mmCIF file with all atom_site columns, C-alpha atoms in Angstrom:
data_model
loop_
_atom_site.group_PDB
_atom_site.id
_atom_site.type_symbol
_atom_site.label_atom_id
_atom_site.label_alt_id
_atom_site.label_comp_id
_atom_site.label_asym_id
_atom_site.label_entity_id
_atom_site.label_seq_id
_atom_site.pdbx_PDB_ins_code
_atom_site.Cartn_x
_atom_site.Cartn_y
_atom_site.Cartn_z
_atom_site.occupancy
_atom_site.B_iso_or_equiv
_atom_site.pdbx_formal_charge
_atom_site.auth_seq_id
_atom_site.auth_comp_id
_atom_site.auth_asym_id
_atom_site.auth_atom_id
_atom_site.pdbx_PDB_model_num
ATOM 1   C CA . UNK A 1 1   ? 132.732 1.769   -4.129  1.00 61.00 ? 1   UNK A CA 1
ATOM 2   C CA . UNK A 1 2   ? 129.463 1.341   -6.246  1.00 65.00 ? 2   UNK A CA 1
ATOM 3   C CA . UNK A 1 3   ? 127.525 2.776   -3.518  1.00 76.00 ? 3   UNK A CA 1
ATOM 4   C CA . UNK A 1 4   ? 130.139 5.487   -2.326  1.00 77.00 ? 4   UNK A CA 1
ATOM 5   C CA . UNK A 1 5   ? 129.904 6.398   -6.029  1.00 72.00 ? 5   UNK A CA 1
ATOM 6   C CA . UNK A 1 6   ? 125.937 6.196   -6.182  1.00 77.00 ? 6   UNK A CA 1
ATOM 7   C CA . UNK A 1 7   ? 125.502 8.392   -2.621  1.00 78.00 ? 7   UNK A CA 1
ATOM 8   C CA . UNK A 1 8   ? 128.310 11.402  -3.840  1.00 82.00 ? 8   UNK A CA 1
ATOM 9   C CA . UNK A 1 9   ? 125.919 11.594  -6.940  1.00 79.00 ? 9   UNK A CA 1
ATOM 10  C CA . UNK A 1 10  ? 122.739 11.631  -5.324  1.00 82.00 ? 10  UNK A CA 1
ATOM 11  C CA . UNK A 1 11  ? 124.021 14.209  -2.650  1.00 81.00 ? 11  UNK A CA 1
ATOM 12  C CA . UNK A 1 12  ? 125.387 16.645  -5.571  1.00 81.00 ? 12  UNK A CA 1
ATOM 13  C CA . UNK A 1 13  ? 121.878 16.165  -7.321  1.00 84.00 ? 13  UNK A CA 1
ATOM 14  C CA . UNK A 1 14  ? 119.937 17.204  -4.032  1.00 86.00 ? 14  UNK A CA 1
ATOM 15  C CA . UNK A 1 15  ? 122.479 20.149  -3.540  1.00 81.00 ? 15  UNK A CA 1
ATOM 16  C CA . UNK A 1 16  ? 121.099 22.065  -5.830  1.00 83.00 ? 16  UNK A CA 1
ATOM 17  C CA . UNK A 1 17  ? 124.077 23.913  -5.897  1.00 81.00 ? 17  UNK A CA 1
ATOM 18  C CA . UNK A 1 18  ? 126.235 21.365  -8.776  1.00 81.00 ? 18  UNK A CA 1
ATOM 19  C CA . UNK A 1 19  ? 124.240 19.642  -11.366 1.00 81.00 ? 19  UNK A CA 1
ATOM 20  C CA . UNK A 1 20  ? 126.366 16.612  -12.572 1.00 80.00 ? 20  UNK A CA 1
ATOM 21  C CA . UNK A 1 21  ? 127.808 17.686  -16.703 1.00 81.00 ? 21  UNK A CA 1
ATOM 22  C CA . UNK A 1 22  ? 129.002 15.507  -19.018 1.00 76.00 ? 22  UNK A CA 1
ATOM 23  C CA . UNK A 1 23  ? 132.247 15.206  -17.549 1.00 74.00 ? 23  UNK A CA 1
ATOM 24  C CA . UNK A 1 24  ? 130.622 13.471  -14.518 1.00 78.00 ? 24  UNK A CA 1
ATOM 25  C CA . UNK A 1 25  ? 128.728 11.283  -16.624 1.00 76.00 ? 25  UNK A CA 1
ATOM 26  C CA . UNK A 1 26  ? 132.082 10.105  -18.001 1.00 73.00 ? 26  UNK A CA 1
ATOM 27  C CA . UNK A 1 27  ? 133.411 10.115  -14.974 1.00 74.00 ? 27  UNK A CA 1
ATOM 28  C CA . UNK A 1 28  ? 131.230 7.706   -13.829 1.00 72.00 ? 28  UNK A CA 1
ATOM 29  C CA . UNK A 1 29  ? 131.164 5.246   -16.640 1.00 70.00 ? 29  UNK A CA 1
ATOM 30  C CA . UNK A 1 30  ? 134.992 5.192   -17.182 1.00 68.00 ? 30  UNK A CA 1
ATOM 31  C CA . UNK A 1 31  ? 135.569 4.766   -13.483 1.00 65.00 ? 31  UNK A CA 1
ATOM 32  C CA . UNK A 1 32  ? 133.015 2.474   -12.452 1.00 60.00 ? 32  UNK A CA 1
ATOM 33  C CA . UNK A 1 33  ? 131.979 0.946   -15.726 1.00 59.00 ? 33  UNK A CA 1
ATOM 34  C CA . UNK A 1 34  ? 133.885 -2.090  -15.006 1.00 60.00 ? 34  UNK A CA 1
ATOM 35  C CA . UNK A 1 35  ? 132.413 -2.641  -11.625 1.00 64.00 ? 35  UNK A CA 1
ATOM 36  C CA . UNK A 1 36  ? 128.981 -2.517  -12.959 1.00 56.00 ? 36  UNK A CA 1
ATOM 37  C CA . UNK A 1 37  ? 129.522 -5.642  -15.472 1.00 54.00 ? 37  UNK A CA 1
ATOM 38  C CA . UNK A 1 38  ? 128.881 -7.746  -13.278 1.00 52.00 ? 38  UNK A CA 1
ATOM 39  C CA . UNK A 1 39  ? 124.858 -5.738  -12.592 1.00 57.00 ? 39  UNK A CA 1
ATOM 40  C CA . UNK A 1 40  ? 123.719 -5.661  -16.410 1.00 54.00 ? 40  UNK A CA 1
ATOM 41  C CA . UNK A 1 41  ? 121.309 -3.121  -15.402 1.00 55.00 ? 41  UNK A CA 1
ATOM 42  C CA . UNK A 1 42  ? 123.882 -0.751  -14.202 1.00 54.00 ? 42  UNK A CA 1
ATOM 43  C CA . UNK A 1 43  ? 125.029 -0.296  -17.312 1.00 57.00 ? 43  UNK A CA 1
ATOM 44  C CA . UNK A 1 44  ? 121.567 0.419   -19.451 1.00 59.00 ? 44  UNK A CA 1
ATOM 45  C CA . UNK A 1 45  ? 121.321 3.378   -16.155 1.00 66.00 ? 45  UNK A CA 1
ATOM 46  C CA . UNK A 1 46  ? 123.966 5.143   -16.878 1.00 66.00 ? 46  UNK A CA 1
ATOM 47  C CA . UNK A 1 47  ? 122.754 6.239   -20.061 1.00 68.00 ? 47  UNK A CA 1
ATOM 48  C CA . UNK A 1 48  ? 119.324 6.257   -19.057 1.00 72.00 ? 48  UNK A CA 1
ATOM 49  C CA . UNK A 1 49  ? 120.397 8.942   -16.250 1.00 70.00 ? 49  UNK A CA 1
ATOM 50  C CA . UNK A 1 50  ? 122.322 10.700  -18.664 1.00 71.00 ? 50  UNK A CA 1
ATOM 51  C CA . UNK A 1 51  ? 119.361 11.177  -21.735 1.00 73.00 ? 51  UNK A CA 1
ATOM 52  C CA . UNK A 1 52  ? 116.832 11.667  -18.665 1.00 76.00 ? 52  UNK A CA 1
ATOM 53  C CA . UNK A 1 53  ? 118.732 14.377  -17.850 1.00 72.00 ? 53  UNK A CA 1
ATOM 54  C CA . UNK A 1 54  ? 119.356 15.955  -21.657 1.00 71.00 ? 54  UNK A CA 1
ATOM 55  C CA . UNK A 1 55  ? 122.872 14.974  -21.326 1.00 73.00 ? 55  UNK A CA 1
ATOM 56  C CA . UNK A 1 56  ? 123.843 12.905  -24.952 1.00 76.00 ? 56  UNK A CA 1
ATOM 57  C CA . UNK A 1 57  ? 126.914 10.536  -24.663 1.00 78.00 ? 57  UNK A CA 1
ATOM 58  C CA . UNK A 1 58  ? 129.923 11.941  -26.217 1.00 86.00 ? 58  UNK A CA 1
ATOM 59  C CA . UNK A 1 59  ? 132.148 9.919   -28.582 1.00 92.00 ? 59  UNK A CA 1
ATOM 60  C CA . UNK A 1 60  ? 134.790 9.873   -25.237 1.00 88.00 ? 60  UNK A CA 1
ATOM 61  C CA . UNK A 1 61  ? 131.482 8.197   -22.960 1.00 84.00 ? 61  UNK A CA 1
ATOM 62  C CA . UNK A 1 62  ? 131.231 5.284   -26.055 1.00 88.00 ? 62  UNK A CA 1
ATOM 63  C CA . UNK A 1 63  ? 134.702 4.997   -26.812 1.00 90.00 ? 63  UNK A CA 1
ATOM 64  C CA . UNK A 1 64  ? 134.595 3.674   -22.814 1.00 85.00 ? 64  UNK A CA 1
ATOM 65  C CA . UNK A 1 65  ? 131.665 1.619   -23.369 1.00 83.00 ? 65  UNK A CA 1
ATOM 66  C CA . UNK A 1 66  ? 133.022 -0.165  -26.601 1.00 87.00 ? 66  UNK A CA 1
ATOM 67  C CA . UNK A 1 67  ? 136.621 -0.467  -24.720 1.00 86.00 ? 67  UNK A CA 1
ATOM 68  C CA . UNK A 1 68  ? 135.073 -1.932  -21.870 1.00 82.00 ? 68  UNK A CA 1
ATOM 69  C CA . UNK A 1 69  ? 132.841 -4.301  -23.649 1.00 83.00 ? 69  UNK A CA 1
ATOM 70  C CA . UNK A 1 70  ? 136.484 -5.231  -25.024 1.00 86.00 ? 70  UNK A CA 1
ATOM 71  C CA . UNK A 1 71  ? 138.353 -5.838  -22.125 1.00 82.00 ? 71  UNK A CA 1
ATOM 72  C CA . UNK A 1 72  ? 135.169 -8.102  -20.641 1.00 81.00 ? 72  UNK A CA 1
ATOM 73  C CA . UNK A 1 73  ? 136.095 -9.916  -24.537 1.00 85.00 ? 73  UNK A CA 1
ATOM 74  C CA . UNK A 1 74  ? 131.935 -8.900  -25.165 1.00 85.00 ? 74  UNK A CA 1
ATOM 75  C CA . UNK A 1 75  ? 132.719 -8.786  -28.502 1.00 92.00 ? 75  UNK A CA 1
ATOM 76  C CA . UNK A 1 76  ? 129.404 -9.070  -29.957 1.00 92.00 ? 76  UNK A CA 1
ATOM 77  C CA . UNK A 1 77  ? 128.196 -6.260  -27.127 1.00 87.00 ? 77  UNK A CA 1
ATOM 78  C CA . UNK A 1 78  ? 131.401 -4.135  -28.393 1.00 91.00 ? 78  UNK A CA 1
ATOM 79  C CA . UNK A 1 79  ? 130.136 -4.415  -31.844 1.00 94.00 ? 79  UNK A CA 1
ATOM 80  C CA . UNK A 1 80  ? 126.775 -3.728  -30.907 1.00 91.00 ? 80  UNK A CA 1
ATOM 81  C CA . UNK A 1 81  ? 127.773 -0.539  -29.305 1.00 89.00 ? 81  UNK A CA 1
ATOM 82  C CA . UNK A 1 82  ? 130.567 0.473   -31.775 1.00 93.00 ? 82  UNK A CA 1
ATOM 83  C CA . UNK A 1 83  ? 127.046 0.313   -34.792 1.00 94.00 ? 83  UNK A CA 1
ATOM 84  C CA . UNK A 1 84  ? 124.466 2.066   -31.952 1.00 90.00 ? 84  UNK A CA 1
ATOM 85  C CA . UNK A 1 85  ? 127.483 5.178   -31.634 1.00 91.00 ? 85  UNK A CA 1
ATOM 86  C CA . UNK A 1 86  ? 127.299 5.354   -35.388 1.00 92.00 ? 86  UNK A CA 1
ATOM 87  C CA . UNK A 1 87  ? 123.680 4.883   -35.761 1.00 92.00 ? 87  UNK A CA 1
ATOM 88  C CA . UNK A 1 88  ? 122.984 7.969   -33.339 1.00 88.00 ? 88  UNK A CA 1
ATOM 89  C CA . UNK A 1 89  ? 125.329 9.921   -35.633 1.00 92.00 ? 89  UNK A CA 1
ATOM 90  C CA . UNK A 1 90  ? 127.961 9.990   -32.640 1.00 92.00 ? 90  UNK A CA 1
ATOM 91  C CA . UNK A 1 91  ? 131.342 10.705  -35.050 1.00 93.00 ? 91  UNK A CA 1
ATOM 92  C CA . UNK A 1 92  ? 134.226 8.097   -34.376 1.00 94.00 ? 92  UNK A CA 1
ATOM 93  C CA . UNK A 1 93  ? 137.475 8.916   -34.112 1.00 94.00 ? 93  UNK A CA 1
ATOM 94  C CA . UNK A 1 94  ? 141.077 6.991   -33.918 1.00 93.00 ? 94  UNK A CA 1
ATOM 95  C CA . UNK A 1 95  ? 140.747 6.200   -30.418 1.00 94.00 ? 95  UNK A CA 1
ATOM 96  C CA . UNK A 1 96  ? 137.816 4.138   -31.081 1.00 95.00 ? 96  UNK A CA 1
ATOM 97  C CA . UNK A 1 97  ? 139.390 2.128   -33.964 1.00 95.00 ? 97  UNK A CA 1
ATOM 98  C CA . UNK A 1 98  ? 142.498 1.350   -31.796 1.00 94.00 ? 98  UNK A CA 1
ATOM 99  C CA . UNK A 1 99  ? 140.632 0.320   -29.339 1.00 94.00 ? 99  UNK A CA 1
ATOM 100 C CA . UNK A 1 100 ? 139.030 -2.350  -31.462 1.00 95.00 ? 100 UNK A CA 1
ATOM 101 C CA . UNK A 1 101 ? 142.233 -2.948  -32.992 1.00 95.00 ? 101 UNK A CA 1
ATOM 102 C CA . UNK A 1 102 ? 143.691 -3.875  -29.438 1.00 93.00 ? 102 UNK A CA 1
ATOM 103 C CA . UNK A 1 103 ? 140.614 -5.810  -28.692 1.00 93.00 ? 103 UNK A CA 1
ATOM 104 C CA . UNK A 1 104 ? 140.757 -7.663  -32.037 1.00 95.00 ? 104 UNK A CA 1
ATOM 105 C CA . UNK A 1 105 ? 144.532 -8.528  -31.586 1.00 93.00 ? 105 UNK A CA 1
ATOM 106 C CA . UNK A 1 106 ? 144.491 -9.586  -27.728 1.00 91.00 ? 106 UNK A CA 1
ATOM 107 C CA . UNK A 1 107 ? 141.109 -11.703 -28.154 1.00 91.00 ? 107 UNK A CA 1
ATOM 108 C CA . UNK A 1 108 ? 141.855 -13.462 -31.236 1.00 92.00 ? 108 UNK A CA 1
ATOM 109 C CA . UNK A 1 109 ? 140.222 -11.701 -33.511 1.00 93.00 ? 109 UNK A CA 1
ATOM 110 C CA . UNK A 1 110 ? 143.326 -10.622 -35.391 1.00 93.00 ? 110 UNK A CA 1
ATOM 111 C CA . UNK A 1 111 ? 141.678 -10.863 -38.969 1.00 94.00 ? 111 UNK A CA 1
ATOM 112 C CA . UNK A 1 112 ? 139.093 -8.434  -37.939 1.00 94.00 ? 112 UNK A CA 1
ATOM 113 C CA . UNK A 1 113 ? 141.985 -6.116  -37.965 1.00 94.00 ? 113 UNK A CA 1
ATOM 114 C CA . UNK A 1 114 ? 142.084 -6.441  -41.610 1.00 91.00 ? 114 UNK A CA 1
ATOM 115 C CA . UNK A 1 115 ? 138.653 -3.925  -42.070 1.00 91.00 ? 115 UNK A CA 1
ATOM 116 C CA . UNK A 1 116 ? 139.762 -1.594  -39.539 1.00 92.00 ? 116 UNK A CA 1
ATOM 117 C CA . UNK A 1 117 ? 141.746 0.902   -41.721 1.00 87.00 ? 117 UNK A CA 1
ATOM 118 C CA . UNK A 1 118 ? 139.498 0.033   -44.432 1.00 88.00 ? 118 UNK A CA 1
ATOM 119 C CA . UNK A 1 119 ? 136.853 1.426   -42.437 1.00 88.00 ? 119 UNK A CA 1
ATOM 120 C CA . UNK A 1 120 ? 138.134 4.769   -41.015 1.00 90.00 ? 120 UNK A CA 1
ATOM 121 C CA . UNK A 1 121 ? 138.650 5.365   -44.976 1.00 86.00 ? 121 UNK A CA 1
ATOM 122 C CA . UNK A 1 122 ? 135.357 4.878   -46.059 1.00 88.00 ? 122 UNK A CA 1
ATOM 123 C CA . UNK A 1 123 ? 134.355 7.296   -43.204 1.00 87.00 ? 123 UNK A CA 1
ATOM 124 C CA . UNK A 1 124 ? 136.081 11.543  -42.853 1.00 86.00 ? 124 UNK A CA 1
ATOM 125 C CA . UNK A 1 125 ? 138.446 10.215  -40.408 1.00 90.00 ? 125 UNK A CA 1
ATOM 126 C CA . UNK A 1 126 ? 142.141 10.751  -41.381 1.00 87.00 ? 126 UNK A CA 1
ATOM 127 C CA . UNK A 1 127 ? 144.307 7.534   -40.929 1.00 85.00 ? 127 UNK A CA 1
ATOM 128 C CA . UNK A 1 128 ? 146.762 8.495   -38.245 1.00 90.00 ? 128 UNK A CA 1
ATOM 129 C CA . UNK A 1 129 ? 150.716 7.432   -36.883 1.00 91.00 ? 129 UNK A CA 1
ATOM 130 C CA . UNK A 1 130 ? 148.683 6.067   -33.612 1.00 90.00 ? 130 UNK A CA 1
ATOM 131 C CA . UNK A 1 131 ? 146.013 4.058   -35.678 1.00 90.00 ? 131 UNK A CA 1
ATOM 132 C CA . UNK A 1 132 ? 148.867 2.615   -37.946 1.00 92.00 ? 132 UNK A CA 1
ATOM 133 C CA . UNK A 1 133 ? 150.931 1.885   -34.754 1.00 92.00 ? 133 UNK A CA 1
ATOM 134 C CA . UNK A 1 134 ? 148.335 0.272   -32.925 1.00 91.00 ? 134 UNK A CA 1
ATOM 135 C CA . UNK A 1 135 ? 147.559 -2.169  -36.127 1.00 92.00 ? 135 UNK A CA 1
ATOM 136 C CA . UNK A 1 136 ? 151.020 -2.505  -36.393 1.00 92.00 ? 136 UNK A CA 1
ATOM 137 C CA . UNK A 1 137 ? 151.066 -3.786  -32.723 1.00 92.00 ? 137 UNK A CA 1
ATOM 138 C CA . UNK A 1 138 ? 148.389 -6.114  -33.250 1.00 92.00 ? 138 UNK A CA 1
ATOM 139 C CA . UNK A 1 139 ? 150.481 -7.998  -36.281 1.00 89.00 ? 139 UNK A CA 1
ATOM 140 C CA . UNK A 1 140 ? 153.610 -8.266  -33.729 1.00 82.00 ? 140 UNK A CA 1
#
């Protein structure tokens, strides 16, 4: 599928006609992102295409990243992500906190769950019903 995946890009690139947007770029890592863990330099040229190609990550392209570092239980490589999405000034939102909240809880981590609302309050995001369900989850 990798190299279906690879070839439909390439051939809409030399079309000329449809220059891949961001929503192909998240197409491709959501879709494929999981496939590519196993080639570590898949996932570094991704993002390489993307910033090659003035295209910046969105907070939906790393909320995929840092889930999918998750589900792999990368937790350090989640982390890592979850400070280089802040660092570029990429705003988080809910989704990403549940997502380390689900993370946290299914990978042992459950007393890293602890920070995660403190967090999102020393930040602009507003604590939401699906951030306090999904720590809520986590304790059950």
């Amino acid at each position: 599928m990798l190299e279906e995946m690879e070839n439909t890009l390439t051939d809409m690139i030399e079309s000329g006609s449809s220059a891949p947007d961001l929503f192909t770029f998240n197409s491709i890592t959501g879709g494929l992102w999981e496939q590519w863990a196993a080639r570590q330099d898949g996932k570094i040229k991704v993002l390489e295409f993307m910033e090659e190609r003035l295209f910046s990550p969105s907070i939906v392209t790393r909320n995929l990243i840092i889930e999918t570092f998750g589900k792999a239980d990368d937790i350090e490589t989640m982390e890592e992500n979850l400070s280089k999405t802040k660092h570029l000034g990429i705003k988080t939102n809910t989704i990403t906190y549940c997502s380390l909240v689900s993370v946290y809880s299914k990978t042992g981590h459950i007393m890293k769950v602890d920070s995660i609302p403190r967090q999102v309050e020393n930040s602009d995001i507003v604590l939401d019903t699906p951030l306090f369900n999904c720590v809520i989850r986590a304790y059950g």
